[in-house]
Amino acid sequence: MRKSIFLILASVIFFALVFCQLERGESRSTLLPPDTLLNIINEASGDLALQNEIFLAGVCRNRPPAEYTSGYFETRFLLEKLKEYGLSQAEIVELPTRSKTTWDAEMAELWLVKPTLQKLADLKDIPAFLCPGSVSTDVTAP
């Protein structure tokens, strides 16, 4: 019992001393001077990266037919950004697809037919309802 009280008391004192040092900030050492770190923080907030991500993936949309033959918008956007960031040798590498054909949904709806007729989802309203890679079907469940 005395041993556990001693260990608890020693732990409390140890952590109190460690946190006192951290509060004063005297034991902080970095590879770069504080002014350089502050300049990096002011320039590289991450907001531009977030905006690019929102621009690419923030909205699920129905693609125009040209994207299926000339390449997706996202691919061209990323290639332009890589070149803008100084990677001049960046290029698009075409890889084989898993299936022989890909499809472009022109219409997709999901209806509840019982107990009352009600539209649940429509591709025109919210394109994200259509799961990429899903197959066409026309079924009614009992």
mmCIF file of C-alpha atoms in Angstrom, residues 57-109:
data_model
loop_
_atom_site.group_PDB
_atom_site.id
_atom_site.type_symbol
_atom_site.label_atom_id
_atom_site.label_comp_id
_atom_site.label_asym_id
_atom_site.label_seq_id
_atom_site.Cartn_x
_atom_site.Cartn_y
_atom_site.Cartn_z
ATOM 1 C CA ALA A 57 -14.730 15.512 -55.371
ATOM 2 C CA GLY A 58 -17.202 17.857 -53.743
ATOM 3 C CA VAL A 59 -19.961 17.249 -56.259
ATOM 4 C CA CYS A 60 -20.927 14.017 -57.947
ATOM 5 C CA ARG A 61 -22.076 14.920 -61.446
ATOM 6 C CA ASN A 62 -23.298 13.332 -64.641
ATOM 7 C CA ARG A 63 -20.333 13.480 -67.032
ATOM 8 C CA PRO A 64 -20.680 14.772 -70.596
ATOM 9 C CA PRO A 65 -20.139 12.042 -73.234
ATOM 10 C CA ALA A 66 -16.858 13.634 -74.393
ATOM 11 C CA GLU A 67 -15.202 12.756 -71.068
ATOM 12 C CA TYR A 68 -15.546 9.046 -71.824
ATOM 13 C CA THR A 69 -13.509 9.373 -75.028
ATOM 14 C CA SER A 70 -11.073 12.218 -74.356
ATOM 15 C CA GLY A 71 -10.355 11.609 -70.666
ATOM 16 C CA TYR A 72 -11.964 12.605 -67.413
ATOM 17 C CA PHE A 73 -12.006 16.193 -66.188
ATOM 18 C CA GLU A 74 -10.234 15.217 -62.942
ATOM 19 C CA THR A 75 -7.315 13.666 -64.834
ATOM 20 C CA ARG A 76 -6.726 16.798 -66.894
ATOM 21 C CA PHE A 77 -7.114 19.025 -63.812
ATOM 22 C CA LEU A 78 -4.503 17.062 -61.843
ATOM 23 C CA LEU A 79 -2.077 17.016 -64.775
ATOM 24 C CA GLU A 80 -2.361 20.809 -65.099
ATOM 25 C CA LYS A 81 -1.791 21.242 -61.349
ATOM 26 C CA LEU A 82 1.290 18.980 -61.394
ATOM 27 C CA LYS A 83 2.783 21.028 -64.219
ATOM 28 C CA GLU A 84 1.850 24.262 -62.427
ATOM 29 C CA TYR A 85 3.725 22.997 -59.342
ATOM 30 C CA GLY A 86 6.862 22.394 -61.428
ATOM 31 C CA LEU A 87 6.560 18.720 -62.367
ATOM 32 C CA SER A 88 6.943 19.306 -66.099
ATOM 33 C CA GLN A 89 7.428 15.619 -66.957
ATOM 34 C CA ALA A 90 4.072 14.575 -65.507
ATOM 35 C CA GLU A 91 1.956 12.605 -67.960
ATOM 36 C CA ILE A 92 -1.220 10.541 -68.131
ATOM 37 C CA VAL A 93 -0.704 6.783 -68.277
ATOM 38 C CA GLU A 94 -3.650 4.861 -69.717
ATOM 39 C CA LEU A 95 -4.326 1.556 -67.945
ATOM 40 C CA PRO A 96 -6.621 -1.250 -69.106
ATOM 41 C CA THR A 97 -10.137 -1.356 -67.682
ATOM 42 C CA ARG A 98 -11.632 -4.303 -65.813
ATOM 43 C CA SER A 99 -14.510 -4.779 -68.216
ATOM 44 C CA LYS A 100 -14.966 -4.497 -71.976
ATOM 45 C CA THR A 101 -17.449 -1.647 -71.794
ATOM 46 C CA THR A 102 -18.191 1.243 -69.500
ATOM 47 C CA TRP A 103 -21.537 2.930 -69.342
ATOM 48 C CA ASP A 104 -22.770 6.458 -68.892
ATOM 49 C CA ALA A 105 -26.046 6.585 -67.015
ATOM 50 C CA GLU A 106 -28.595 8.765 -68.749
ATOM 51 C CA MET A 107 -31.461 7.994 -66.396
ATOM 52 C CA ALA A 108 -31.749 6.360 -62.984
ATOM 53 C CA GLU A 109 -34.655 6.346 -60.536
#
